PDB file of C-alpha atoms in Angstrom:
ATOM      1  CA  GLU A   1       0.304   0.088   0.104  1.00  0.00           C
ATOM      2  CA  GLY A   2       3.610   2.103  -0.388  1.00  0.00           C
ATOM      3  CA  ALA A   3       2.689   5.540  -2.715  1.00  0.00           C
ATOM      4  CA  GLY A   4       6.229   6.441  -2.107  1.00  0.00           C
ATOM      5  CA  ILE A   5       7.458   9.484  -1.342  1.00  0.00           C
ATOM      6  CA  TYR A   6       4.462  12.077  -0.816  1.00  0.00           C
ATOM      7  CA  ARG A   7       6.015  14.818   1.171  1.00  0.00           C
ATOM      8  CA  HIS A   8       8.539  17.554   1.142  1.00  0.00           C
ATOM      9  CA  VAL A   9      12.142  16.682   1.915  1.00  0.00           C
ATOM     10  CA  HIS A  10      14.682  19.515   3.061  1.00  0.00           C
ATOM     11  CA  LEU A  11      18.240  18.535   3.029  1.00  0.00           C
ATOM     12  CA  ILE A  12      19.712  21.132   5.279  1.00  0.00           C
ATOM     13  CA  LYS A  13      23.001  21.960   6.006  1.00  0.00           C
ATOM     14  CA  THR A  14      24.313  24.005   8.959  1.00  0.00           C
ATOM     15  CA  SER A  15      27.330  25.549  10.287  1.00  0.00           C
ATOM     16  CA  ARG A  16      29.265  23.318  13.285  1.00  0.00           C
ATOM     17  CA  THR A  17      27.340  25.548  15.327  1.00  0.00           C
ATOM     18  CA  HIS A  18      23.524  25.855  14.436  1.00  0.00           C
ATOM     19  CA  LEU A  19      19.485  25.970  16.137  1.00  0.00           C
ATOM     20  CA  ASP A  20      18.939  22.421  16.746  1.00  0.00           C
ATOM     21  CA  THR A  21      16.134  20.951  14.641  1.00  0.00           C
ATOM     22  CA  ASP A  22      12.866  21.936  16.257  1.00  0.00           C
ATOM     23  CA  GLY A  23      15.117  23.876  18.554  1.00  0.00           C
ATOM     24  CA  VAL A  24      13.377  26.819  19.002  1.00  0.00           C
ATOM     25  CA  PHE A  25       9.966  26.510  21.204  1.00  0.00           C
ATOM     26  CA  ALA A  26       8.010  29.728  21.830  1.00  0.00           C
ATOM     27  CA  PRO A  27       4.860  28.789  24.402  1.00  0.00           C
ATOM     28  CA  VAL A  28       2.561  31.881  25.658  1.00  0.00           C
ATOM     29  CA  THR A  29       1.258  32.910  28.710  1.00  0.00           C
ATOM     30  CA  ILE A  30      -1.439  35.757  28.693  1.00  0.00           C
ATOM     31  CA  THR A  31      -0.861  37.795  31.943  1.00  0.00           C
ATOM     32  CA  GLY A  32      -3.894  40.270  31.769  1.00  0.00           C
ATOM     33  CA  PRO A  33      -7.328  40.808  31.274  1.00  0.00           C
ATOM     34  CA  ILE A  34      -8.360  39.864  27.957  1.00  0.00           C
ATOM     35  CA  LYS A  35     -10.375  43.009  26.730  1.00  0.00           C
ATOM     36  CA  ASN A  36     -12.855  43.663  23.439  1.00  0.00           C
ATOM     37  CA  GLY A  37     -12.226  45.895  20.730  1.00  0.00           C
ATOM     38  CA  ALA A  38     -14.611  48.777  20.194  1.00  0.00           C
ATOM     39  CA  THR A  39     -15.797  46.742  17.418  1.00  0.00           C
ATOM     40  CA  PRO A  40     -15.877  42.963  16.374  1.00  0.00           C
ATOM     41  CA  ALA A  41     -13.349  43.968  13.780  1.00  0.00           C
ATOM     42  CA  ASP A  42     -11.161  45.303  16.290  1.00  0.00           C
ATOM     43  CA  GLY A  43     -10.793  41.792  18.033  1.00  0.00           C
ATOM     44  CA  GLN A  44      -9.238  41.226  21.433  1.00  0.00           C
ATOM     45  CA  THR A  45      -6.208  41.985  23.497  1.00  0.00           C
ATOM     46  CA  ALA A  46      -4.301  41.471  26.595  1.00  0.00           C
ATOM     47  CA  ASP A  47      -0.815  41.936  28.385  1.00  0.00           C
ATOM     48  CA  ALA A  48       1.123  38.461  27.508  1.00  0.00           C
ATOM     49  CA  GLU A  49       4.299  37.059  27.946  1.00  0.00           C
ATOM     50  CA  ILE A  50       6.284  34.707  24.905  1.00  0.00           C
ATOM     51  CA  HIS A  51       8.694  32.389  27.058  1.00  0.00           C
ATOM     52  CA  ALA A  52      11.026  32.013  24.063  1.00  0.00           C
ATOM     53  CA  GLN A  53      13.535  28.534  24.360  1.00  0.00           C
ATOM     54  CA  ALA A  54      15.907  27.915  21.353  1.00  0.00           C
ATOM     55  CA  THR A  55      18.369  25.333  22.065  1.00  0.00           C
ATOM     56  CA  VAL A  56      22.173  24.833  19.849  1.00  0.00           C
ATOM     57  CA  VAL A  57      24.343  22.221  18.944  1.00  0.00           C
ATOM     58  CA  LYS A  58      27.631  22.668  18.939  1.00  0.00           C
ATOM     59  CA  ASP A  59      29.201  19.883  16.865  1.00  0.00           C
ATOM     60  CA  THR A  60      32.398  18.765  18.316  1.00  0.00           C
ATOM     61  CA  LEU A  61      33.263  15.520  15.938  1.00  0.00           C
ATOM     62  CA  PRO A  62      36.737  16.121  14.728  1.00  0.00           C
ATOM     63  CA  ALA A  63      35.467  14.769  10.999  1.00  0.00           C
ATOM     64  CA  THR A  64      33.509  18.313  10.314  1.00  0.00           C
ATOM     65  CA  GLY A  65      37.275  20.334  10.690  1.00  0.00           C
ATOM     66  CA  GLY A  66      36.703  21.774  14.225  1.00  0.00           C
ATOM     67  CA  SER A  67      34.768  22.473  17.456  1.00  0.00           C
ATOM     68  CA  GLY A  68      32.115  24.887  16.877  1.00  0.00           C
ATOM     69  CA  SER A  69      31.786  28.281  18.091  1.00  0.00           C
ATOM     70  CA  ASP A  70      32.402  29.026  21.910  1.00  0.00           C
ATOM     71  CA  ASN A  71      31.027  32.356  22.386  1.00  0.00           C
ATOM     72  CA  VAL A  72      27.527  32.611  21.087  1.00  0.00           C
ATOM     73  CA  THR A  73      24.509  34.955  21.433  1.00  0.00           C
ATOM     74  CA  ILE A  74      21.034  34.137  20.879  1.00  0.00           C
ATOM     75  CA  ARG A  75      18.994  36.870  19.529  1.00  0.00           C
ATOM     76  CA  PHE A  76      15.394  37.163  19.612  1.00  0.00           C
ATOM     77  CA  THR A  77      13.268  39.519  17.726  1.00  0.00           C
ATOM     78  CA  LEU A  78       9.320  40.058  17.554  1.00  0.00           C
ATOM     79  CA  PHE A  79       7.412  41.414  14.817  1.00  0.00           C
ATOM     80  CA  ASP A  80       3.709  42.210  13.999  1.00  0.00           C
ATOM     81  CA  GLY A  81       3.718  42.244  10.565  1.00  0.00           C
ATOM     82  CA  GLU A  82       6.947  44.023   9.203  1.00  0.00           C
ATOM     83  CA  ARG A  83       7.252  46.334  12.422  1.00  0.00           C
ATOM     84  CA  MET A  84      10.117  45.307  14.740  1.00  0.00           C
ATOM     85  CA  LEU A  85       8.154  45.575  18.698  1.00  0.00           C
ATOM     86  CA  ARG A  86      10.744  43.845  20.233  1.00  0.00           C
ATOM     87  CA  SER A  87      14.728  42.467  20.381  1.00  0.00           C
ATOM     88  CA  VAL A  88      15.934  40.425  23.238  1.00  0.00           C
ATOM     89  CA  LEU A  89      19.697  39.293  23.568  1.00  0.00           C
ATOM     90  CA  SER A  90      20.712  36.280  25.367  1.00  0.00           C
ATOM     91  CA  SER A  91      24.720  35.693  26.096  1.00  0.00           C
ATOM     92  CA  HIS A  92      25.970  32.593  26.879  1.00  0.00           C
ATOM     93  CA  SER A  93      29.740  30.888  26.182  1.00  0.00           C
ATOM     94  CA  LEU A  94      29.525  27.174  24.992  1.00  0.00           C
ATOM     95  CA  PRO A  95      31.509  25.119  27.098  1.00  0.00           C
ATOM     96  CA  LEU A  96      34.055  22.414  25.032  1.00  0.00           C
ATOM     97  CA  SER A  97      32.371  19.468  26.334  1.00  0.00           C
ATOM     98  CA  ALA A  98      28.463  20.259  26.173  1.00  0.00           C
ATOM     99  CA  PRO A  99      27.192  19.345  23.066  1.00  0.00           C
ATOM    100  CA  LEU A 100      23.422  21.011  23.391  1.00  0.00           C
ATOM    101  CA  VAL A 101      22.929  24.529  24.926  1.00  0.00           C
ATOM    102  CA  THR A 102      19.678  26.032  25.853  1.00  0.00           C
ATOM    103  CA  PHE A 103      19.229  29.447  25.901  1.00  0.00           C
ATOM    104  CA  ASN A 104      15.607  31.256  27.749  1.00  0.00           C
ATOM    105  CA  GLN A 105      14.187  34.699  27.402  1.00  0.00           C
ATOM    106  CA  THR A 106      11.172  36.211  28.388  1.00  0.00           C
ATOM    107  CA  ILE A 107       9.848  38.747  25.648  1.00  0.00           C
ATOM    108  CA  LYS A 108       6.691  40.478  27.354  1.00  0.00           C
ATOM    109  CA  VAL A 109       3.907  42.240  24.659  1.00  0.00           C
ATOM    110  CA  PRO A 110       1.683  44.561  26.400  1.00  0.00           C
ATOM    111  CA  ALA A 111      -1.784  44.521  24.477  1.00  0.00           C
ATOM    112  CA  ALA A 112      -0.495  41.924  22.204  1.00  0.00           C
ATOM    113  CA  LYS A 113      -3.822  41.549  19.233  1.00  0.00           C
ATOM    114  CA  LEU A 114      -5.201  37.898  20.023  1.00  0.00           C
ATOM    115  CA  TRP A 115      -5.362  35.787  17.363  1.00  0.00           C
ATOM    116  CA  SER A 116      -9.203  34.076  17.046  1.00  0.00           C
ATOM    117  CA  ILE A 117     -11.025  32.187  14.414  1.00  0.00           C
ATOM    118  CA  GLY A 118     -12.704  35.735  13.114  1.00  0.00           C
ATOM    119  CA  ARG A 119      -9.036  37.135  13.378  1.00  0.00           C
ATOM    120  CA  PRO A 120      -6.932  35.168  13.202  1.00  0.00           C
ATOM    121  CA  HIS A 121      -3.493  37.706  14.093  1.00  0.00           C
ATOM    122  CA  VAL A 122      -0.280  36.187  14.023  1.00  0.00           C
ATOM    123  CA  TYR A 123       3.267  37.547  14.663  1.00  0.00           C
ATOM    124  CA  SER A 124       6.852  36.236  14.356  1.00  0.00           C
ATOM    125  CA  LEU A 125       9.515  35.569  16.215  1.00  0.00           C
ATOM    126  CA  LEU A 126      13.010  35.690  14.701  1.00  0.00           C
ATOM    127  CA  THR A 127      15.953  33.632  16.203  1.00  0.00           C
ATOM    128  CA  GLU A 128      19.154  34.532  15.363  1.00  0.00           C
ATOM    129  CA  VAL A 129      22.665  32.384  16.153  1.00  0.00           C
ATOM    130  CA  ILE A 130      25.272  35.412  16.599  1.00  0.00           C
ATOM    131  CA  GLU A 131      28.961  34.069  16.217  1.00  0.00           C
ATOM    132  CA  GLU A 132      31.580  36.271  17.777  1.00  0.00           C
ATOM    133  CA  GLN A 133      34.771  36.001  15.055  1.00  0.00           C
ATOM    134  CA  LYS A 134      37.923  37.802  17.404  1.00  0.00           C
ATOM    135  CA  ALA A 135      39.808  37.057  14.418  1.00  0.00           C
ATOM    136  CA  GLN A 136      38.235  39.493  12.804  1.00  0.00           C
ATOM    137  CA  ASP A 137      36.478  41.845  15.960  1.00  0.00           C
ATOM    138  CA  ARG A 138      32.830  40.973  14.113  1.00  0.00           C
ATOM    139  CA  LYS A 139      29.424  39.519  14.655  1.00  0.00           C
ATOM    140  CA  VAL A 140      27.593  37.098  12.579  1.00  0.00           C
ATOM    141  CA  VAL A 141      24.818  35.577  12.186  1.00  0.00           C
ATOM    142  CA  ILE A 142      25.482  32.239  11.444  1.00  0.00           C
ATOM    143  CA  ASP A 143      21.839  30.441  11.812  1.00  0.00           C
ATOM    144  CA  GLU A 144      18.316  31.576  12.099  1.00  0.00           C
ATOM    145  CA  LEU A 145      14.868  30.612  12.106  1.00  0.00           C
ATOM    146  CA  ASN A 146      11.747  32.758  11.719  1.00  0.00           C
ATOM    147  CA  THR A 147       8.500  31.228  14.147  1.00  0.00           C
ATOM    148  CA  THR A 148       5.011  32.356  13.672  1.00  0.00           C
ATOM    149  CA  ILE A 149       3.108  32.831  16.838  1.00  0.00           C
ATOM    150  CA  GLY A 150      -0.522  33.524  17.538  1.00  0.00           C
ATOM    151  CA  ILE A 151      -1.397  34.772  21.002  1.00  0.00           C
ATOM    152  CA  ARG A 152      -4.161  32.771  22.514  1.00  0.00           C
ATOM    153  CA  LYS A 153      -5.672  31.523  25.635  1.00  0.00           C
ATOM    154  CA  ILE A 154      -7.296  28.603  25.283  1.00  0.00           C
ATOM    155  CA  LYS A 155      -8.554  25.641  27.451  1.00  0.00           C
ATOM    156  CA  PHE A 156     -10.665  22.819  27.805  1.00  0.00           C
ATOM    157  CA  THR A 157     -13.705  22.274  30.417  1.00  0.00           C
ATOM    158  CA  ALA A 158     -15.779  19.391  31.171  1.00  0.00           C
ATOM    159  CA  ASN A 159     -18.908  21.640  31.125  1.00  0.00           C
ATOM    160  CA  GLN A 160     -18.074  24.270  28.460  1.00  0.00           C
ATOM    161  CA  GLY A 161     -15.255  22.072  26.236  1.00  0.00           C
ATOM    162  CA  PHE A 162     -13.401  24.139  24.127  1.00  0.00           C
ATOM    163  CA  ILE A 163     -12.671  27.949  25.182  1.00  0.00           C
ATOM    164  CA  LEU A 164     -10.582  29.987  23.398  1.00  0.00           C
ATOM    165  CA  ASN A 165      -9.966  33.967  24.649  1.00  0.00           C
ATOM    166  CA  ASP A 166     -12.682  33.106  27.355  1.00  0.00           C
ATOM    167  CA  GLU A 167     -15.173  32.316  24.478  1.00  0.00           C
ATOM    168  CA  HIS A 168     -16.882  29.384  23.769  1.00  0.00           C
ATOM    169  CA  VAL A 169     -15.991  27.424  20.699  1.00  0.00           C
ATOM    170  CA  LYS A 170     -18.040  24.725  19.632  1.00  0.00           C
ATOM    171  CA  ILE A 171     -15.265  21.947  17.268  1.00  0.00           C
ATOM    172  CA  ARG A 172     -16.370  20.919  13.820  1.00  0.00           C
ATOM    173  CA  GLY A 173     -14.386  18.254  11.236  1.00  0.00           C
ATOM    174  CA  PHE A 174     -12.830  14.720  10.689  1.00  0.00           C
ATOM    175  CA  CYS A 175     -10.386  12.768  10.980  1.00  0.00           C
ATOM    176  CA  ASP A 176      -8.289  12.642   7.367  1.00  0.00           C
ATOM    177  CA  HIS A 177      -5.535  10.016   7.951  1.00  0.00           C
ATOM    178  CA  ASN A 178      -3.252   9.960   4.818  1.00  0.00           C
ATOM    179  CA  ASN A 179      -3.371   6.103   4.567  1.00  0.00           C
ATOM    180  CA  TYR A 180      -6.472   3.376   4.693  1.00  0.00           C
ATOM    181  CA  GLY A 181      -6.510   0.153   4.570  1.00  0.00           C
ATOM    182  CA  GLY A 182      -7.007  -1.957   1.464  1.00  0.00           C
ATOM    183  CA  VAL A 183      -7.208   1.341  -0.502  1.00  0.00           C
ATOM    184  CA  GLY A 184      -3.984   3.357   0.139  1.00  0.00           C
ATOM    185  CA  MET A 185      -3.931   6.854   0.133  1.00  0.00           C
ATOM    186  CA  ALA A 186      -7.707   7.563  -0.660  1.00  0.00           C
ATOM    187  CA  VAL A 187     -10.145   7.983   1.961  1.00  0.00           C
ATOM    188  CA  PRO A 188     -13.234   6.256   1.814  1.00  0.00           C
TER     189      PRO A 188
END
């Protein structure tokens, strides 16, 4: 029943010091009350915090030609469309014995525009690994990843079900698997 490769395949080349695969994690906490806009088109806002976390890999294998960078800085930059909202740095010296180092940073977002079904507002978090090159007396971005973030408050309750931004939402849909016994890629 195999259908071969039917998804995109990517070959990714990195420097010896780079962001780990799936190494950026950015959960959001709503820290203030949710406020409704003057009209439904204005959406909702609330103060929020993004707890940005980036894991950096330092390849120490001799076959790669070196031990990777010892001094790196992580820069987290939050964008709202084209407009930069916040930029914070997290510096760390990478120990020679540690192949993975995790950087943590909290980014406060006052009056954040909340993601909702009717108004799916998203932010963009750019995570950059910056290497200090002492010989040239400069800093160079050696890896970066752009992560799309929707700031929202969600919860499930036994009585009300799914709650999005303090409002009940009925979930509708079906489970569409990519394969099914006897018919391969077709959905019966």
